[in-house]
Amino acid sequence: MVRHQGREVRKGVSGDQLVEFFKNIVQLHSPDEITLVCIGTDRSTGDALGPMTGSLLQENGMENVIGTLAFPCDADTLEKKLAIVPTHHAIIAIDACLGPKNAVGTYYLSNDPLIPAQSVGGNLPPVGQYSVAAVVNANGPRPYSILQMTSLHLVMGMSRTLADAAIEAWKWRQTFHS
C-alpha cells in the first residue's frame, strides 16, 4: 500500500491507460527479463489486489510473477522474494493503495519504485523500477480497517483490468518482434 510517494503529486489514471504503460516497458525490456512483483496478502480484501493480479497473470501463462493468492508477497516475505529476482531483471511492482476519494478505482503509474505499506506506517524497502498502485479505497484515520472493508468486487475488477493490460502488452511485444 502506498499513499504518497515523495513530493510528486500523483494523478490516478483509468484502466485503459494501463496497456500503454506496460507497452512502454516491454519496448525497453525483453518480457523474459521483467519480473512482476505483486505485493499484498489474501487476508485482507483491499490488500488482496496484488496477489489476485499475480494469480491471474500466472493462470494466463505469464512467467516471472512473484506474489499470488497461494504464495503472497507480503511484509513478511517481501525481502526474501526480492532477493531471488535476477539482478538484470526490470521489476514492475504492483500493489493496492488508499488515496483520495475521487481517485478510488484508478491507478497511479510511475517509472519509479513503489514503497509498500507506507500508508499504514510500514517500513519496507522501495520495490521496482516501475510501479502500479491501484487505489482500492479512500484513505482515512484507520487504514487497516478501511482495507478490511474494501469492496471485493472492486478489487477483483481492478485486478482483472491490470492482468488483462499486462497480458495484452506482452502479446503485443511478441507480435511486434515476430
Coordinates of N, CA, C and O in Angstrom, one line a residue:
M1 N 0.8 -1.2 0.0 CA 0.0 0.0 0.0 C 0.9 1.2 0.0 O 1.9 1.3 0.7
V2 N 0.5 2.2 -0.8 CA 1.2 3.4 -0.8 C 0.2 4.6 -0.7 O -1.0 4.4 -1.0
R3 N 0.6 5.7 -0.2 CA -0.2 6.8 -0.2 C 0.4 7.9 -1.0 O -0.1 8.3 -2.1
H4 N 1.5 8.4 -0.6 CA 2.2 9.5 -1.3 C 3.7 9.0 -1.5 O 4.3 8.6 -0.6
Q5 N 4.1 9.1 -2.7 CA 5.5 8.7 -3.0 C 6.3 10.0 -3.2 O 6.1 10.7 -4.2
G6 N 7.1 10.3 -2.2 CA 7.9 11.5 -2.3 C 7.0 12.8 -2.3 O 5.9 12.8 -1.8
R7 N 7.4 13.8 -3.1 CA 6.6 15.0 -3.1 C 5.8 15.1 -4.4 O 5.1 16.0 -4.7
E8 N 6.0 14.1 -5.3 CA 5.3 14.1 -6.6 C 3.8 14.0 -6.4 O 3.3 13.2 -5.6
V9 N 3.0 14.9 -7.0 CA 1.6 14.8 -7.0 C 1.2 13.7 -8.0 O 1.5 13.9 -9.2
R10 N 0.5 12.7 -7.6 CA 0.1 11.7 -8.5 C -1.3 11.9 -9.0 O -2.2 12.4 -8.2
K11 N -1.6 11.5 -10.2 CA -2.9 11.6 -10.8 C -3.3 10.2 -11.1 O -2.6 9.4 -11.8
G12 N -4.5 9.8 -10.6 CA -5.0 8.4 -10.9 C -5.4 8.4 -12.4 O -6.1 9.3 -12.9
V13 N -5.0 7.3 -13.1 CA -5.5 7.1 -14.5 C -6.4 5.9 -14.5 O -6.4 5.0 -13.7
S14 N -7.2 5.9 -15.6 CA -8.2 4.8 -15.7 C -7.5 3.6 -16.3 O -6.3 3.6 -16.8
G15 N -8.1 2.4 -16.2 CA -7.6 1.2 -16.6 C -7.2 1.1 -18.1 O -6.3 0.4 -18.4
D16 N -7.8 1.9 -18.9 CA -7.5 1.8 -20.3 C -6.1 2.4 -20.6 O -5.6 2.2 -21.7
Q17 N -5.5 3.1 -19.7 CA -4.2 3.6 -19.9 C -3.1 2.7 -19.4 O -1.9 2.9 -19.7
L18 N -3.5 1.6 -18.8 CA -2.5 0.6 -18.3 C -1.8 -0.1 -19.5 O -0.6 -0.4 -19.4
V19 N -2.5 -0.5 -20.6 CA -1.9 -1.2 -21.7 C -0.7 -0.4 -22.2 O 0.4 -0.9 -22.4
E20 N -0.9 0.9 -22.4 CA 0.2 1.8 -22.9 C 1.4 1.8 -22.0 O 2.5 1.8 -22.4
F21 N 1.1 1.9 -20.7 CA 2.2 1.9 -19.7 C 3.0 0.6 -19.8 O 4.2 0.7 -19.8
F22 N 2.3 -0.5 -19.9 CA 3.0 -1.8 -20.0 C 3.7 -1.9 -21.3 O 4.9 -2.5 -21.4
K23 N 3.1 -1.4 -22.4 CA 3.8 -1.5 -23.7 C 5.1 -0.7 -23.7 O 6.1 -1.1 -24.3
N24 N 5.1 0.5 -23.1 CA 6.3 1.3 -23.0 C 7.4 0.5 -22.3 O 8.6 0.6 -22.6
I25 N 7.1 -0.3 -21.2 CA 8.1 -1.1 -20.5 C 8.6 -2.2 -21.4 O 9.8 -2.4 -21.4
V26 N 7.7 -2.9 -22.1 CA 8.2 -4.1 -22.9 C 8.9 -3.6 -24.1 O 9.6 -4.4 -24.8
Q27 N 8.8 -2.3 -24.5 CA 9.6 -1.8 -25.6 C 11.1 -1.6 -25.1 O 12.0 -1.7 -25.9
L28 N 11.2 -1.4 -23.8 CA 12.6 -1.1 -23.2 C 13.2 -2.4 -22.7 O 14.5 -2.4 -22.6
H29 N 12.4 -3.3 -22.3 CA 13.0 -4.6 -21.7 C 12.3 -5.8 -22.3 O 11.1 -5.8 -22.6
S30 N 13.1 -6.8 -22.5 CA 12.5 -8.1 -23.0 C 11.6 -8.6 -22.0 O 12.0 -8.7 -20.8
P31 N 10.4 -9.1 -22.4 CA 9.5 -9.6 -21.4 C 10.1 -10.7 -20.5 O 9.7 -10.9 -19.3
D32 N 11.0 -11.5 -21.0 CA 11.6 -12.6 -20.2 C 12.6 -12.1 -19.2 O 13.2 -12.8 -18.4
E33 N 12.9 -10.7 -19.3 CA 13.7 -10.1 -18.3 C 13.0 -9.1 -17.5 O 13.6 -8.1 -17.0
I34 N 11.7 -9.3 -17.3 CA 10.9 -8.5 -16.5 C 10.2 -9.4 -15.4 O 9.7 -10.4 -15.7
T35 N 10.3 -8.9 -14.2 CA 9.6 -9.7 -13.1 C 8.5 -8.7 -12.5 O 8.7 -7.6 -12.2
L36 N 7.3 -9.3 -12.4 CA 6.2 -8.6 -11.8 C 6.1 -9.0 -10.4 O 5.9 -10.2 -10.1
V37 N 6.2 -8.0 -9.5 CA 6.1 -8.3 -8.1 C 4.8 -7.8 -7.6 O 4.6 -6.5 -7.5
C38 N 3.9 -8.7 -7.3 CA 2.5 -8.4 -6.9 C 2.4 -8.4 -5.4 O 2.3 -9.5 -4.8
I39 N 2.4 -7.3 -4.7 CA 2.5 -7.2 -3.3 C 1.1 -7.2 -2.6 O 0.2 -6.5 -3.1
G40 N 1.1 -7.9 -1.5 CA -0.2 -7.9 -0.7 C -0.4 -9.2 -0.1 O 0.4 -10.1 -0.1
T41 N -1.6 -9.3 0.5 CA -2.0 -10.5 1.3 C -3.4 -11.0 0.9 O -4.2 -10.1 0.5
D42 N -3.7 -12.2 1.0 CA -5.0 -12.7 0.8 C -5.9 -12.6 2.0 O -7.0 -13.0 2.0
R43 N -5.3 -12.1 3.1 CA -6.0 -12.0 4.4 C -6.7 -10.7 4.6 O -7.3 -10.4 5.7
S44 N -6.7 -9.8 3.6 CA -7.4 -8.5 3.7 C -8.0 -8.2 2.3 O -7.2 -8.2 1.3
T45 N -9.2 -7.9 2.3 CA -9.9 -7.7 1.0 C -9.2 -6.7 0.1 O -8.8 -6.9 -1.0
G46 N -8.9 -5.5 0.7 CA -8.3 -4.4 0.0 C -6.9 -4.7 -0.4 O -6.4 -4.3 -1.5
D47 N -6.2 -5.4 0.4 CA -4.8 -5.7 0.1 C -4.6 -7.0 -0.7 O -3.4 -7.3 -1.0
A48 N -5.6 -7.6 -1.2 CA -5.5 -8.8 -2.0 C -5.3 -8.5 -3.5 O -5.1 -9.4 -4.3
L49 N -5.4 -7.2 -3.8 CA -5.2 -6.9 -5.2 C -3.9 -7.4 -5.8 O -4.0 -8.0 -6.9
G50 N -2.8 -7.3 -5.2 CA -1.5 -7.7 -5.7 C -1.6 -9.2 -5.9 O -1.3 -9.7 -7.1
P51 N -1.8 -10.1 -4.9 CA -1.8 -11.5 -5.1 C -2.9 -12.0 -6.1 O -2.7 -12.9 -6.8
M52 N -4.0 -11.3 -6.1 CA -5.1 -11.7 -7.1 C -4.6 -11.4 -8.5 O -4.8 -12.2 -9.4
T53 N -3.9 -10.3 -8.7 CA -3.4 -9.9 -10.0 C -2.3 -11.0 -10.4 O -2.3 -11.5 -11.5
G54 N -1.4 -11.3 -9.5 CA -0.4 -12.3 -9.7 C -0.9 -13.6 -10.1 O -0.4 -14.3 -11.1
S55 N -2.0 -14.1 -9.5 CA -2.6 -15.3 -9.8 C -3.2 -15.3 -11.2 O -3.1 -16.2 -12.0
L56 N -3.9 -14.2 -11.6 CA -4.4 -14.1 -12.9 C -3.3 -14.1 -14.0 O -3.5 -14.7 -15.0
L57 N -2.2 -13.4 -13.7 CA -1.1 -13.4 -14.6 C -0.6 -14.8 -14.8 O -0.4 -15.3 -16.0
Q58 N -0.4 -15.5 -13.7 CA 0.2 -16.9 -13.8 C -0.8 -17.8 -14.6 O -0.4 -18.6 -15.4
E59 N -2.1 -17.7 -14.3 CA -3.1 -18.5 -14.9 C -3.1 -18.3 -16.4 O -3.5 -19.2 -17.2
N60 N -2.7 -17.2 -16.9 CA -2.6 -16.8 -18.3 C -1.2 -17.1 -18.9 O -0.9 -16.6 -20.0
G61 N -0.4 -17.8 -18.2 CA 0.9 -18.2 -18.7 C 2.0 -17.2 -18.6 O 3.1 -17.5 -19.1
M62 N 1.8 -16.2 -17.8 CA 2.9 -15.2 -17.7 C 3.9 -15.8 -16.7 O 3.6 -16.4 -15.7
E63 N 5.2 -15.6 -17.1 CA 6.3 -16.1 -16.2 C 6.8 -14.9 -15.4 O 6.5 -13.8 -15.6
N64 N 7.7 -15.2 -14.5 CA 8.4 -14.2 -13.7 C 7.4 -13.4 -12.9 O 7.5 -12.1 -12.9
V65 N 6.5 -14.1 -12.2 CA 5.5 -13.4 -11.4 C 5.8 -13.8 -9.9 O 5.8 -15.0 -9.6
I66 N 5.9 -12.8 -9.1 CA 6.1 -13.1 -7.7 C 4.9 -12.5 -6.9 O 4.5 -11.3 -7.2
G67 N 4.2 -13.3 -6.1 CA 3.0 -12.8 -5.3 C 1.8 -13.3 -6.0 O 1.3 -12.7 -7.0
T68 N 1.2 -14.4 -5.4 CA -0.1 -14.9 -5.9 C -1.0 -15.2 -4.7 O -0.5 -15.1 -3.5
L69 N -2.2 -15.6 -4.9 CA -3.0 -15.9 -3.8 C -2.5 -17.1 -3.0 O -2.5 -17.1 -1.7
A70 N -1.9 -18.1 -3.7 CA -1.4 -19.2 -3.0 C -0.1 -18.9 -2.3 O 0.2 -19.5 -1.2
F71 N 0.7 -18.0 -2.9 CA 2.0 -17.7 -2.3 C 2.2 -16.1 -2.3 O 2.9 -15.6 -3.2
P72 N 1.5 -15.4 -1.4 CA 1.6 -14.0 -1.4 C 3.0 -13.4 -1.1 O 3.8 -14.1 -0.5
C73 N 3.2 -12.2 -1.6 CA 4.4 -11.5 -1.4 C 4.0 -10.3 -0.4 O 3.5 -9.3 -0.9
D74 N 4.1 -10.6 0.9 CA 3.6 -9.6 1.9 C 4.8 -9.1 2.7 O 6.0 -9.3 2.4
A75 N 4.5 -8.3 3.7 CA 5.5 -7.7 4.5 C 6.5 -8.7 5.1 O 7.7 -8.4 5.3
D76 N 6.0 -9.9 5.4 CA 6.9 -11.0 6.0 C 7.8 -11.6 5.0 O 8.9 -12.1 5.3
T77 N 7.4 -11.6 3.7 CA 8.2 -12.4 2.7 C 8.8 -11.5 1.6 O 9.6 -12.0 0.8
L78 N 8.5 -10.2 1.6 CA 8.9 -9.3 0.5 C 10.4 -9.4 0.3 O 10.9 -9.6 -0.9
E79 N 11.2 -9.1 1.3 CA 12.7 -9.0 1.1 C 13.3 -10.3 0.6 O 14.1 -10.3 -0.3
K80 N 12.8 -11.4 1.2 CA 13.3 -12.8 0.8 C 12.9 -13.0 -0.7 O 13.8 -13.5 -1.5
K81 N 11.7 -12.6 -1.1 CA 11.3 -12.9 -2.5 C 12.0 -12.0 -3.5 O 12.4 -12.4 -4.6
L82 N 12.3 -10.7 -3.1 CA 13.1 -9.8 -3.9 C 14.5 -10.3 -4.2 O 15.1 -10.1 -5.2
A83 N 15.0 -11.0 -3.2 CA 16.4 -11.5 -3.3 C 16.6 -12.6 -4.4 O 17.7 -12.8 -4.8
I84 N 15.5 -13.2 -4.8 CA 15.6 -14.3 -5.8 C 15.4 -13.7 -7.2 O 15.6 -14.4 -8.2
V85 N 15.1 -12.4 -7.4 CA 14.9 -11.8 -8.7 C 16.3 -11.6 -9.3 O 17.1 -11.0 -8.7
P86 N 16.5 -12.2 -10.5 CA 17.8 -11.9 -11.2 C 18.1 -10.4 -11.2 O 17.2 -9.6 -11.5
T87 N 19.4 -10.1 -11.0 CA 19.8 -8.7 -10.9 C 19.6 -7.9 -12.2 O 19.4 -6.7 -12.2
H88 N 19.6 -8.6 -13.4 CA 19.4 -8.0 -14.6 C 17.9 -7.8 -15.0 O 17.6 -7.2 -16.0
H89 N 17.0 -8.2 -14.2 CA 15.6 -8.1 -14.5 C 15.1 -6.7 -14.1 O 15.5 -6.1 -13.0
A90 N 14.2 -6.1 -14.9 CA 13.4 -5.0 -14.5 C 12.3 -5.4 -13.7 O 11.7 -6.5 -14.0
I91 N 12.0 -4.7 -12.6 CA 10.9 -5.1 -11.7 C 9.7 -4.1 -11.9 O 9.9 -2.9 -11.8
I92 N 8.5 -4.7 -12.1 CA 7.3 -3.8 -12.0 C 6.6 -4.2 -10.7 O 6.2 -5.4 -10.6
A93 N 6.5 -3.3 -9.8 CA 5.8 -3.5 -8.6 C 4.3 -3.2 -8.7 O 4.0 -2.1 -9.3
I94 N 3.5 -4.1 -8.2 CA 2.0 -3.9 -8.3 C 1.5 -4.0 -6.8 O 1.8 -5.0 -6.2
D95 N 0.7 -3.0 -6.4 CA 0.2 -3.0 -5.0 C -1.1 -2.3 -5.0 O -1.4 -1.4 -5.8
A96 N -1.9 -2.5 -4.0 CA -3.1 -1.7 -3.7 C -2.7 -0.5 -2.9 O -1.6 -0.5 -2.2
C97 N -3.5 0.5 -2.9 CA -3.2 1.7 -2.1 C -4.5 2.3 -1.7 O -5.6 2.1 -2.3
L98 N -4.4 3.2 -0.7 CA -5.5 4.1 -0.4 C -5.2 5.5 -0.9 O -4.0 5.8 -1.0
G99 N -6.2 6.2 -1.3 CA -5.9 7.5 -1.8 C -7.1 8.4 -1.6 O -8.0 8.1 -0.8
P100 N -7.2 9.6 -2.3 CA -8.3 10.5 -2.2 C -9.6 9.8 -2.7 O -9.5 8.9 -3.6
K101 N -10.7 10.2 -2.2 CA -12.0 9.6 -2.5 C -12.2 9.6 -4.0 O -12.7 8.6 -4.6
N102 N -11.8 10.7 -4.7 CA -12.1 10.9 -6.1 C -11.1 10.0 -7.0 O -11.3 9.9 -8.2
A103 N -10.1 9.4 -6.4 CA -9.2 8.5 -7.1 C -9.5 7.1 -7.0 O -8.9 6.2 -7.7
V104 N -10.5 6.7 -6.2 CA -10.8 5.3 -6.0 C -11.2 4.6 -7.3 O -12.0 5.2 -8.1
G105 N -10.6 3.5 -7.6 CA -10.8 2.8 -8.9 C -9.9 3.2 -10.0 O -9.9 2.7 -11.1
T106 N -8.9 4.1 -9.7 CA -7.9 4.5 -10.6 C -6.5 3.9 -10.3 O -6.4 3.2 -9.2
Y107 N -5.5 4.1 -11.1 CA -4.2 3.6 -10.9 C -3.2 4.7 -11.0 O -3.2 5.5 -11.8
Y108 N -2.2 4.6 -10.0 CA -1.1 5.5 -10.1 C 0.1 4.8 -10.8 O 0.5 3.7 -10.3
L109 N 0.5 5.3 -11.9 CA 1.6 4.7 -12.7 C 2.8 5.5 -12.5 O 2.8 6.7 -12.5
S110 N 4.0 4.8 -12.4 CA 5.2 5.5 -12.2 C 6.4 4.7 -12.8 O 6.4 3.5 -12.8
N111 N 7.4 5.5 -13.2 CA 8.7 4.9 -13.6 C 9.6 5.0 -12.5 O 10.8 5.2 -12.7
D112 N 9.1 4.9 -11.3 CA 9.9 4.9 -10.1 C 9.4 3.7 -9.2 O 8.4 3.2 -9.4
P113 N 10.2 3.4 -8.2 CA 9.8 2.4 -7.2 C 8.6 2.7 -6.5 O 8.2 3.8 -6.3
L114 N 8.0 1.6 -5.9 CA 6.8 1.7 -5.1 C 7.3 1.5 -3.6 O 8.2 0.7 -3.4
I115 N 6.7 2.2 -2.7 CA 7.1 2.0 -1.3 C 5.9 1.3 -0.6 O 4.9 2.0 -0.3
P116 N 6.0 0.0 -0.4 CA 4.8 -0.7 0.2 C 4.6 -0.4 1.6 O 5.5 0.0 2.4
A117 N 3.3 -0.4 2.1 CA 2.9 -0.3 3.4 C 3.1 1.1 4.0 O 3.0 1.4 5.2
Q118 N 3.4 2.1 3.1 CA 3.6 3.5 3.6 C 2.4 4.0 4.3 O 2.6 4.7 5.4
S119 N 1.2 3.8 3.8 CA 0.0 4.4 4.4 C -0.3 3.8 5.8 O -1.1 4.4 6.5
V120 N 0.2 2.6 6.1 CA -0.1 2.0 7.4 C 1.1 2.1 8.3 O 1.2 1.4 9.3
G121 N 2.1 2.9 7.9 CA 3.2 3.1 8.8 C 4.3 2.0 8.7 O 5.1 1.8 9.6
G122 N 4.2 1.2 7.6 CA 5.2 0.1 7.5 C 6.6 0.6 7.1 O 6.7 1.8 6.7
N123 N 7.6 -0.2 7.3 CA 8.9 0.2 6.9 C 9.5 -0.9 6.0 O 10.3 -1.7 6.5
L124 N 9.2 -0.8 4.8 CA 9.6 -1.8 3.8 C 10.5 -1.1 2.7 O 10.3 0.1 2.5
P125 N 11.3 -1.8 2.1 CA 12.2 -1.2 1.1 C 11.4 -0.8 -0.2 O 10.4 -1.4 -0.5
P126 N 11.9 0.2 -0.9 CA 11.3 0.5 -2.2 C 11.4 -0.7 -3.2 O 12.4 -1.4 -3.1
V127 N 10.4 -0.9 -4.0 CA 10.3 -2.1 -4.9 C 10.1 -1.6 -6.3 O 9.2 -0.9 -6.6
G128 N 11.0 -2.1 -7.2 CA 10.8 -1.9 -8.7 C 11.5 -0.7 -9.3 O 11.9 0.2 -8.7
Q129 N 11.6 -0.8 -10.6 CA 12.0 0.3 -11.5 C 10.7 1.0 -12.0 O 10.7 2.2 -12.3
Y130 N 9.6 0.3 -12.0 CA 8.3 0.8 -12.4 C 7.3 0.3 -11.3 O 7.5 -0.7 -10.6
S131 N 6.2 1.1 -11.3 CA 5.2 0.7 -10.3 C 3.8 1.1 -10.7 O 3.6 2.0 -11.4
V132 N 2.8 0.2 -10.2 CA 1.4 0.5 -10.4 C 0.8 0.4 -9.0 O 0.9 -0.7 -8.3
A133 N 0.2 1.4 -8.5 CA -0.5 1.4 -7.3 C -2.0 1.6 -7.6 O -2.4 2.7 -8.1
A134 N -2.8 0.6 -7.3 CA -4.2 0.7 -7.5 C -5.0 1.2 -6.3 O -4.9 0.7 -5.2
V135 N -5.7 2.3 -6.5 CA -6.4 3.0 -5.4 C -7.7 2.2 -5.2 O -8.7 2.3 -5.9
V136 N -7.7 1.4 -4.2 CA -8.9 0.5 -3.9 C -9.9 1.1 -2.9 O -11.0 0.6 -2.8
N137 N -9.5 2.1 -2.2 CA -10.4 2.8 -1.3 C -9.9 4.1 -0.9 O -8.7 4.4 -1.1
A138 N -10.7 4.9 -0.2 CA -10.3 6.3 0.2 C -9.6 6.2 1.5 O -9.9 5.4 2.4
N139 N -8.5 6.9 1.7 CA -7.7 6.9 2.9 C -8.5 7.6 4.0 O -9.3 8.4 3.8
G140 N -8.1 7.1 5.2 CA -8.8 7.6 6.4 C -8.0 7.4 7.6 O -6.9 6.9 7.5
P141 N -8.6 7.6 8.8 CA -7.9 7.5 10.0 C -7.5 6.1 10.4 O -6.5 5.9 11.2
R142 N -8.1 5.1 9.9 CA -7.8 3.7 10.3 C -7.6 2.8 9.1 O -8.5 2.1 8.6
P143 N -6.4 3.0 8.4 CA -6.2 2.3 7.1 C -6.4 0.8 7.1 O -6.9 0.3 6.2
Y144 N -6.0 0.1 8.2 CA -6.2 -1.3 8.3 C -7.6 -1.7 8.2 O -8.0 -2.6 7.5
S145 N -8.5 -1.0 8.9 CA -9.9 -1.2 8.9 C -10.5 -0.9 7.5 O -11.4 -1.6 7.0
I146 N -10.0 0.2 6.9 CA -10.5 0.6 5.6 C -10.2 -0.6 4.6 O -11.0 -0.9 3.8
L147 N -9.0 -1.1 4.7 CA -8.6 -2.2 3.7 C -9.4 -3.4 4.0 O -9.8 -4.1 3.0
Q148 N -9.7 -3.7 5.2 CA -10.6 -4.9 5.5 C -12.0 -4.7 5.0 O -12.6 -5.7 4.6
M149 N -12.5 -3.5 4.9 CA -13.9 -3.3 4.5 C -14.0 -2.8 3.0 O -15.0 -2.4 2.6
T150 N -12.9 -3.0 2.3 CA -12.9 -2.6 0.9 C -13.7 -3.6 0.0 O -13.7 -4.8 0.3
S151 N -14.4 -3.1 -1.0 CA -15.2 -4.0 -1.8 C -14.4 -5.0 -2.6 O -13.5 -4.7 -3.4
L152 N -14.7 -6.3 -2.4 CA -14.1 -7.4 -3.1 C -14.4 -7.3 -4.6 O -13.5 -7.5 -5.4
H153 N -15.6 -6.8 -4.9 CA -15.9 -6.7 -6.3 C -15.0 -5.7 -7.0 O -14.5 -5.9 -8.1
L154 N -14.7 -4.5 -6.4 CA -13.8 -3.5 -6.9 C -12.4 -4.1 -7.1 O -11.8 -3.9 -8.1
V155 N -11.9 -4.8 -6.1 CA -10.6 -5.3 -6.1 C -10.5 -6.3 -7.2 O -9.5 -6.3 -8.0
M156 N -11.4 -7.2 -7.3 CA -11.4 -8.2 -8.4 C -11.4 -7.6 -9.8 O -10.7 -8.0 -10.7
G157 N -12.2 -6.6 -9.9 CA -12.3 -5.9 -11.2 C -11.0 -5.2 -11.6 O -10.5 -5.3 -12.7
M158 N -10.4 -4.5 -10.6 CA -9.2 -3.8 -10.8 C -8.0 -4.8 -11.1 O -7.2 -4.6 -12.0
S159 N -8.0 -6.0 -10.4 CA -7.0 -7.0 -10.7 C -7.1 -7.5 -12.1 O -6.1 -7.7 -12.8
R160 N -8.4 -7.8 -12.5 CA -8.6 -8.3 -13.9 C -8.1 -7.3 -14.9 O -7.5 -7.6 -15.9
T161 N -8.4 -6.0 -14.7 CA -8.0 -5.0 -15.6 C -6.5 -4.9 -15.7 O -5.9 -4.8 -16.8
L162 N -5.8 -5.0 -14.6 CA -4.4 -4.9 -14.5 C -3.8 -6.1 -15.3 O -2.9 -6.0 -16.1
A163 N -4.2 -7.3 -14.9 CA -3.7 -8.5 -15.6 C -4.0 -8.5 -17.1 O -3.1 -8.8 -17.9
D164 N -5.2 -8.1 -17.5 CA -5.5 -8.1 -18.9 C -4.6 -7.1 -19.7 O -4.1 -7.4 -20.8
A165 N -4.3 -6.0 -19.0 CA -3.4 -5.0 -19.7 C -2.0 -5.5 -19.8 O -1.4 -5.3 -20.9
A166 N -1.5 -6.1 -18.8 CA -0.1 -6.7 -18.9 C -0.1 -7.8 -20.0 O 0.9 -7.8 -20.8
I167 N -1.0 -8.7 -20.0 CA -1.1 -9.8 -20.9 C -1.2 -9.2 -22.4 O -0.4 -9.7 -23.3
E168 N -2.0 -8.2 -22.6 CA -2.1 -7.6 -23.9 C -0.8 -7.0 -24.3 O -0.4 -7.1 -25.5
A169 N -0.1 -6.3 -23.4 CA 1.2 -5.7 -23.8 C 2.2 -6.8 -24.1 O 3.0 -6.6 -25.1
W170 N 2.3 -7.8 -23.3 CA 3.2 -8.9 -23.6 C 2.9 -9.6 -25.0 O 3.9 -9.8 -25.7
K171 N 1.7 -9.8 -25.3 CA 1.3 -10.4 -26.6 C 1.6 -9.4 -27.7 O 2.1 -9.8 -28.8
W172 N 1.4 -8.1 -27.5 CA 1.8 -7.1 -28.5 C 3.3 -7.2 -28.8 O 3.7 -7.1 -29.9
R173 N 4.0 -7.3 -27.7 CA 5.5 -7.3 -27.9 C 5.9 -8.6 -28.7 O 6.8 -8.5 -29.5
Q174 N 5.3 -9.7 -28.4 CA 5.6 -10.9 -29.2 C 5.2 -10.7 -30.7 O 6.0 -11.1 -31.5
T175 N 4.1 -10.1 -31.0 CA 3.7 -9.9 -32.3 C 4.6 -8.9 -33.0 O 5.0 -9.0 -34.1
F176 N 4.9 -7.8 -32.2 CA 5.8 -6.7 -32.7 C 7.2 -7.2 -33.1 O 7.8 -6.8 -34.0
H177 N 7.7 -8.2 -32.3 CA 9.1 -8.7 -32.6 C 9.1 -10.1 -33.3 O 10.1 -10.8 -33.2
S178 N 8.0 -10.5 -33.9 CA 8.0 -11.8 -34.6 C 8.4 -11.7 -36.0 O 8.3 -10.7 -36.6

